[in-house]
Amino acid sequence: MLKMKKISTLLLTSVLTLSLAACGSGGGSKDAAQPSAAPANSAAPTSAPASSNPQDDIQPITIKISHVVAENTPKQKGAVAMKDEIEKLSNGKIKVQVFPNSQLFGDKDEYQNLVANNVQFIIPDMAKLVGNDPGFNIPSMPFLFNSDKAAEGFWDGPKGQEIFKKLEKDGVLGMGFWPNGPKQITNNKRPIKAPEDLKGLKFRTQGGQVLEKVYATLGAGSVSIPFNELYTALQQGTVDGEENTFSNIESKKFDEVQKYTTVMGHTRVDYVLLTNTKFWNSLNDATKKIVEAGIKKGTEVARTEANALNEKAYQTLKDRKKTEIYVLSKDEIAKFRDALKPVYDEYTPIIGEDVIKDAMSRE
């Protein structure tokens, strides 16, 4: 009897052991085939990302770029490159419209319309901004820069960027320096070869007290006339002459109404790409990144094209032979420099001695 109880106990133990082994193997349990919950520190995502396509984050907007000069200019070439880059990178979600030749706004009202966010980018001549900060007189200081590279170095540097920041009080951001180049003098009265040749003549300038001082020092008068009205003013004799880059003189055909051109390079036409603060702050990161890439591309093209277009325009003016061209010698330029020293005496303290010194140091 005792022997039978021992046998029964051994059989029961064996059955329980086999049963537990079977459960532990997971091979026969339907529930064991289901995945277990991931641990709390698992790398597996808890939810899907908002968008798997970065293009989905780009804001569908339309950007307007307005400027006042013709199509065959560094400014227009840069604006078109900016447009193309933005539209390409956004796959067309961002539309960019470029309005040259004062089609949208002119010299007199483009800045106000930028402040009002009626246009998102303008590229004004810096001479138009001297009322906002005297630092924008830099391109008008006679014989200050020897090359486009020198001007680029200044405006890309700390002193130039400080001047751009002065516009933020208006809700405007300076986004980049776009050069046009050194200016030459044209007129309808006589060849300009020496400082005294300007006496009694009246010139159109972009405006600003420095340019007024330059011409007053040389015994000439000056008046500010919108660029899109200049051809008619020259044709009708409202002014005797003007100062501009070769690309602007050629593209606007000023040689048709100006008998004489003097290659002088005494002052410059330089632009700043401006945008509206409210517009800029309304862009999300994905959109802003694309617009910044467009600005970079446009700036590169504008800078590359400036010198090339001016050289080409100079050759075109010579080939057309509608204006008599005179090139100042080094000695003649030295006489102009001496005659214009009073401009530096008056405006260096106003602009800032440190700013003038920085500009003069650029090569």
CSV table of C-alpha atoms in Angstrom, one decimal, residues 57-318:
chain,number,residue,atom,x,y,z
A,57,ASP,CA,6.2,72.3,-44.3
A,58,ILE,CA,6.9,75.0,-46.9
A,59,GLN,CA,4.4,77.8,-46.8
A,60,PRO,CA,2.6,78.5,-50.2
A,61,ILE,CA,3.2,82.2,-50.6
A,62,THR,CA,3.9,84.8,-53.3
A,63,ILE,CA,6.9,87.1,-52.9
A,64,LYS,CA,7.2,90.4,-54.8
A,65,ILE,CA,10.6,91.9,-55.7
A,66,SER,CA,10.5,95.5,-57.0
A,67,HIS,CA,13.3,97.6,-58.4
A,68,VAL,CA,13.7,100.7,-60.7
A,69,VAL,CA,16.3,99.8,-63.3
A,70,ALA,CA,16.2,97.9,-66.6
A,71,GLU,CA,16.4,94.2,-67.3
A,72,ASN,CA,20.0,94.1,-68.5
A,73,THR,CA,21.6,95.2,-65.2
A,74,PRO,CA,23.3,93.4,-62.3
A,75,LYS,CA,20.2,94.1,-60.1
A,76,GLN,CA,17.8,92.4,-62.4
A,77,LYS,CA,20.1,89.5,-63.0
A,78,GLY,CA,20.4,89.0,-59.3
A,79,ALA,CA,16.7,89.3,-58.7
A,80,VAL,CA,15.9,86.7,-61.4
A,81,ALA,CA,18.5,84.3,-60.0
A,82,MET,CA,16.9,84.7,-56.5
A,83,LYS,CA,13.5,84.0,-58.0
A,84,ASP,CA,14.6,80.9,-59.9
A,85,GLU,CA,16.4,79.5,-56.8
A,86,ILE,CA,13.4,80.0,-54.5
A,87,GLU,CA,10.9,78.5,-56.9
A,88,LYS,CA,13.2,75.5,-57.7
A,89,LEU,CA,13.9,74.6,-54.1
A,90,SER,CA,10.3,75.0,-53.1
A,91,ASN,CA,9.0,73.0,-56.1
A,92,GLY,CA,6.9,76.0,-57.1
A,93,LYS,CA,5.1,76.3,-53.7
A,94,ILE,CA,6.7,79.7,-53.3
A,95,LYS,CA,6.0,82.0,-56.3
A,96,VAL,CA,8.3,85.0,-56.9
A,97,GLN,CA,7.4,88.0,-59.0
A,98,VAL,CA,10.1,90.4,-60.2
A,99,PHE,CA,9.1,93.9,-61.3
A,100,PRO,CA,11.9,95.9,-62.9
A,101,ASN,CA,11.8,99.4,-64.4
A,102,SER,CA,9.6,100.9,-61.7
A,103,GLN,CA,6.7,98.7,-62.9
A,104,LEU,CA,5.4,98.3,-59.3
A,105,PHE,CA,7.0,101.2,-57.3
A,106,GLY,CA,9.4,104.0,-58.1
A,107,ASP,CA,12.3,105.7,-56.2
A,108,LYS,CA,9.9,107.9,-54.3
A,109,ASP,CA,7.6,105.3,-52.8
A,110,GLU,CA,9.3,101.9,-52.8
A,111,TYR,CA,10.6,102.1,-49.3
A,112,GLN,CA,7.3,103.2,-47.8
A,113,ASN,CA,5.6,100.3,-49.6
A,114,LEU,CA,8.2,97.9,-48.2
A,115,VAL,CA,7.5,99.2,-44.7
A,116,ALA,CA,3.8,98.7,-45.3
A,117,ASN,CA,4.5,95.1,-46.6
A,118,ASN,CA,3.0,95.8,-50.0
A,119,VAL,CA,6.2,94.4,-51.5
A,120,GLN,CA,8.5,91.9,-49.8
A,121,PHE,CA,11.9,92.9,-51.3
A,122,ILE,CA,13.3,96.0,-52.8
A,123,ILE,CA,16.8,96.8,-53.9
A,124,PRO,CA,17.3,100.6,-53.5
A,125,ASP,CA,20.3,102.7,-54.3
A,126,MET,CA,22.0,103.3,-50.9
A,127,ALA,CA,21.9,107.1,-51.7
A,128,LYS,CA,18.1,106.9,-51.2
A,129,LEU,CA,18.7,105.8,-47.6
A,130,VAL,CA,20.9,108.6,-46.3
A,131,GLY,CA,18.0,110.1,-44.4
A,132,ASN,CA,17.7,106.8,-42.4
A,133,ASP,CA,21.4,106.8,-41.5
A,134,PRO,CA,24.4,108.8,-42.6
A,135,GLY,CA,26.4,105.6,-43.1
A,136,PHE,CA,24.6,105.1,-46.4
A,137,ASN,CA,26.6,108.0,-47.8
A,138,ILE,CA,29.6,105.7,-48.1
A,139,PRO,CA,29.1,105.0,-51.8
A,140,SER,CA,28.9,108.8,-52.4
A,141,MET,CA,32.3,109.6,-50.8
A,142,PRO,CA,34.6,110.4,-53.7
A,143,PHE,CA,37.3,107.9,-54.7
A,144,LEU,CA,36.8,105.9,-51.5
A,145,PHE,CA,36.8,102.4,-53.0
A,146,ASN,CA,39.1,101.2,-55.7
A,147,SER,CA,37.1,98.1,-56.7
A,148,ASP,CA,33.9,96.2,-56.3
A,149,LYS,CA,35.8,93.8,-54.0
A,150,ALA,CA,36.8,96.6,-51.7
A,151,ALA,CA,33.1,97.7,-51.4
A,152,GLU,CA,32.0,94.1,-50.8
A,153,GLY,CA,34.5,93.7,-48.1
A,154,PHE,CA,33.3,96.8,-46.3
A,155,TRP,CA,29.5,96.0,-46.5
A,156,ASP,CA,30.0,92.4,-45.5
A,157,GLY,CA,32.2,93.4,-42.6
A,158,PRO,CA,31.1,94.6,-39.1
A,159,LYS,CA,30.9,98.4,-39.9
A,160,GLY,CA,28.7,97.8,-43.0
A,161,GLN,CA,26.4,95.4,-41.1
A,162,GLU,CA,26.0,98.0,-38.3
A,163,ILE,CA,24.7,100.4,-40.9
A,164,PHE,CA,22.2,97.9,-42.2
A,165,LYS,CA,20.9,97.3,-38.7
A,166,LYS,CA,20.0,100.9,-38.4
A,167,LEU,CA,17.0,100.2,-40.6
A,168,GLU,CA,15.4,97.8,-38.1
A,169,LYS,CA,13.7,100.7,-36.3
A,170,ASP,CA,11.6,101.1,-39.5
A,171,GLY,CA,10.7,97.4,-39.5
A,172,VAL,CA,13.2,96.8,-42.3
A,173,LEU,CA,16.0,94.2,-42.6
A,174,GLY,CA,19.2,94.6,-44.7
A,175,MET,CA,19.8,91.2,-46.3
A,176,GLY,CA,22.8,91.8,-48.5
A,177,PHE,CA,25.0,94.2,-50.5
A,178,TRP,CA,24.5,94.2,-54.3
A,179,PRO,CA,27.0,96.3,-56.2
A,180,ASN,CA,26.5,98.1,-59.5
A,181,GLY,CA,29.9,99.7,-59.7
A,182,PRO,CA,31.7,103.0,-60.1
A,183,LYS,CA,29.9,106.0,-61.7
A,184,GLN,CA,30.9,108.0,-64.7
A,185,ILE,CA,29.8,111.5,-65.6
A,186,THR,CA,27.8,112.4,-68.8
A,187,ASN,CA,26.7,115.8,-69.9
A,188,ASN,CA,25.4,117.7,-72.9
A,189,LYS,CA,27.6,120.9,-72.7
A,190,ARG,CA,31.3,120.1,-72.8
A,191,PRO,CA,34.0,117.4,-72.1
A,192,ILE,CA,34.8,117.1,-68.4
A,193,LYS,CA,38.6,116.8,-68.0
A,194,ALA,CA,39.3,119.0,-64.9
A,195,PRO,CA,37.4,120.1,-61.8
A,196,GLU,CA,36.8,123.6,-63.3
A,197,ASP,CA,34.9,122.0,-66.2
A,198,LEU,CA,31.9,121.3,-64.0
A,199,LYS,CA,31.4,124.9,-63.0
A,200,GLY,CA,27.9,126.2,-63.9
A,201,LEU,CA,26.5,122.8,-64.9
A,202,LYS,CA,23.5,121.1,-63.4
A,203,PHE,CA,23.6,117.4,-62.7
A,204,ARG,CA,21.0,114.8,-61.7
A,205,THR,CA,22.1,112.7,-58.7
A,206,GLN,CA,20.5,110.0,-56.6
A,207,GLY,CA,20.2,112.5,-53.8
A,208,GLY,CA,21.8,113.0,-50.4
A,209,GLN,CA,23.8,115.8,-48.9
A,210,VAL,CA,27.2,114.3,-49.7
A,211,LEU,CA,26.5,114.3,-53.4
A,212,GLU,CA,25.2,117.8,-53.1
A,213,LYS,CA,28.5,118.7,-51.4
A,214,VAL,CA,30.5,117.0,-54.1
A,215,TYR,CA,29.0,119.0,-56.9
A,216,ALA,CA,28.8,122.2,-55.0
A,217,THR,CA,32.5,121.9,-54.2
A,218,LEU,CA,33.2,121.6,-57.9
A,219,GLY,CA,31.0,124.6,-58.7
A,220,ALA,CA,28.1,122.6,-60.1
A,221,GLY,CA,24.4,122.3,-59.2
A,222,SER,CA,22.7,119.0,-58.4
A,223,VAL,CA,19.1,117.9,-58.2
A,224,SER,CA,17.4,114.5,-57.4
A,225,ILE,CA,15.2,113.2,-60.2
A,226,PRO,CA,13.6,109.7,-60.1
A,227,PHE,CA,15.5,107.3,-62.3
A,228,ASN,CA,12.6,106.4,-64.5
A,229,GLU,CA,12.2,110.1,-65.3
A,230,LEU,CA,15.8,110.8,-66.0
A,231,TYR,CA,15.9,110.1,-69.8
A,232,THR,CA,13.2,112.7,-70.4
A,233,ALA,CA,14.9,115.2,-68.1
A,234,LEU,CA,18.2,114.9,-70.0
A,235,GLN,CA,16.4,115.1,-73.4
A,236,GLN,CA,14.5,118.2,-72.4
A,237,GLY,CA,17.5,119.9,-70.8
A,238,THR,CA,16.0,120.0,-67.3
A,239,VAL,CA,19.5,119.0,-66.2
A,240,ASP,CA,22.8,119.2,-68.2
A,241,GLY,CA,24.1,115.8,-67.1
A,242,GLU,CA,24.1,112.9,-64.7
A,243,GLU,CA,26.3,110.3,-63.1
A,244,ASN,CA,25.8,106.6,-63.4
A,245,THR,CA,27.4,103.2,-64.0
A,246,PHE,CA,28.1,102.0,-67.6
A,247,SER,CA,25.4,99.4,-67.3
A,248,ASN,CA,22.8,102.0,-66.4
A,249,ILE,CA,24.0,104.5,-69.0
A,250,GLU,CA,23.9,101.9,-71.7
A,251,SER,CA,20.7,100.0,-70.7
A,252,LYS,CA,18.7,103.3,-70.4
A,253,LYS,CA,20.3,104.7,-73.6
A,254,PHE,CA,21.4,107.9,-72.0
A,255,ASP,CA,24.1,108.2,-74.7
A,256,GLU,CA,21.3,109.1,-77.1
A,257,VAL,CA,20.7,112.4,-75.2
A,258,GLN,CA,24.2,113.1,-73.8
A,259,LYS,CA,27.1,114.3,-76.0
A,260,TYR,CA,29.9,113.7,-73.6
A,261,THR,CA,31.0,110.9,-71.2
A,262,THR,CA,33.9,111.1,-68.8
A,263,VAL,CA,35.3,107.8,-67.4
A,264,MET,CA,35.9,109.0,-63.8
A,265,GLY,CA,34.8,106.4,-61.2
A,266,HIS,CA,34.6,109.1,-58.6
A,267,THR,CA,31.5,107.7,-56.7
A,268,ARG,CA,29.5,104.5,-56.8
A,269,VAL,CA,26.1,103.1,-57.3
A,270,ASP,CA,25.6,100.4,-54.7
A,271,TYR,CA,22.4,98.7,-53.6
A,272,VAL,CA,21.1,96.9,-50.5
A,273,LEU,CA,18.6,94.1,-50.6
A,274,LEU,CA,15.8,94.9,-48.1
A,275,THR,CA,12.9,93.0,-46.7
A,276,ASN,CA,10.0,93.7,-44.3
A,277,THR,CA,10.4,92.5,-40.7
A,278,LYS,CA,6.8,91.3,-40.4
A,279,PHE,CA,7.0,89.3,-43.6
A,280,TRP,CA,10.3,87.8,-42.5
A,281,ASN,CA,9.1,86.8,-39.1
A,282,SER,CA,6.0,85.3,-40.6
A,283,LEU,CA,8.1,82.6,-42.3
A,284,ASN,CA,8.5,79.2,-40.7
A,285,ASP,CA,11.9,77.6,-40.6
A,286,ALA,CA,11.5,75.5,-43.7
A,287,THR,CA,10.3,78.5,-45.8
A,288,LYS,CA,12.9,80.8,-44.4
A,289,LYS,CA,15.7,78.4,-45.3
A,290,ILE,CA,14.6,78.3,-48.9
A,291,VAL,CA,14.3,82.1,-49.1
A,292,GLU,CA,17.7,82.5,-47.5
A,293,ALA,CA,19.2,80.2,-50.2
A,294,GLY,CA,17.5,82.3,-52.8
A,295,ILE,CA,19.0,85.5,-51.3
A,296,LYS,CA,22.5,83.9,-51.3
A,297,LYS,CA,22.2,82.9,-54.9
A,298,GLY,CA,20.9,86.2,-56.0
A,299,THR,CA,23.7,88.0,-54.2
A,300,GLU,CA,26.3,85.8,-55.8
A,301,VAL,CA,24.9,86.5,-59.3
A,302,ALA,CA,24.5,90.2,-58.8
A,303,ARG,CA,28.1,90.5,-57.6
A,304,THR,CA,29.5,88.4,-60.5
A,305,GLU,CA,27.4,90.2,-63.1
A,306,ALA,CA,28.2,93.8,-61.9
A,307,ASN,CA,31.7,94.0,-63.3
A,308,ALA,CA,31.0,91.9,-66.4
A,309,LEU,CA,27.9,93.9,-67.4
A,310,ASN,CA,29.7,97.2,-66.9
A,311,GLU,CA,32.6,96.1,-69.1
A,312,LYS,CA,30.2,94.9,-71.8
A,313,ALA,CA,28.1,98.1,-71.6
A,314,TYR,CA,31.3,100.3,-71.8
A,315,GLN,CA,32.2,98.5,-75.0
A,316,THR,CA,28.6,98.9,-76.4
A,317,LEU,CA,28.8,102.6,-75.7
A,318,LYS,CA,32.0,102.9,-77.6
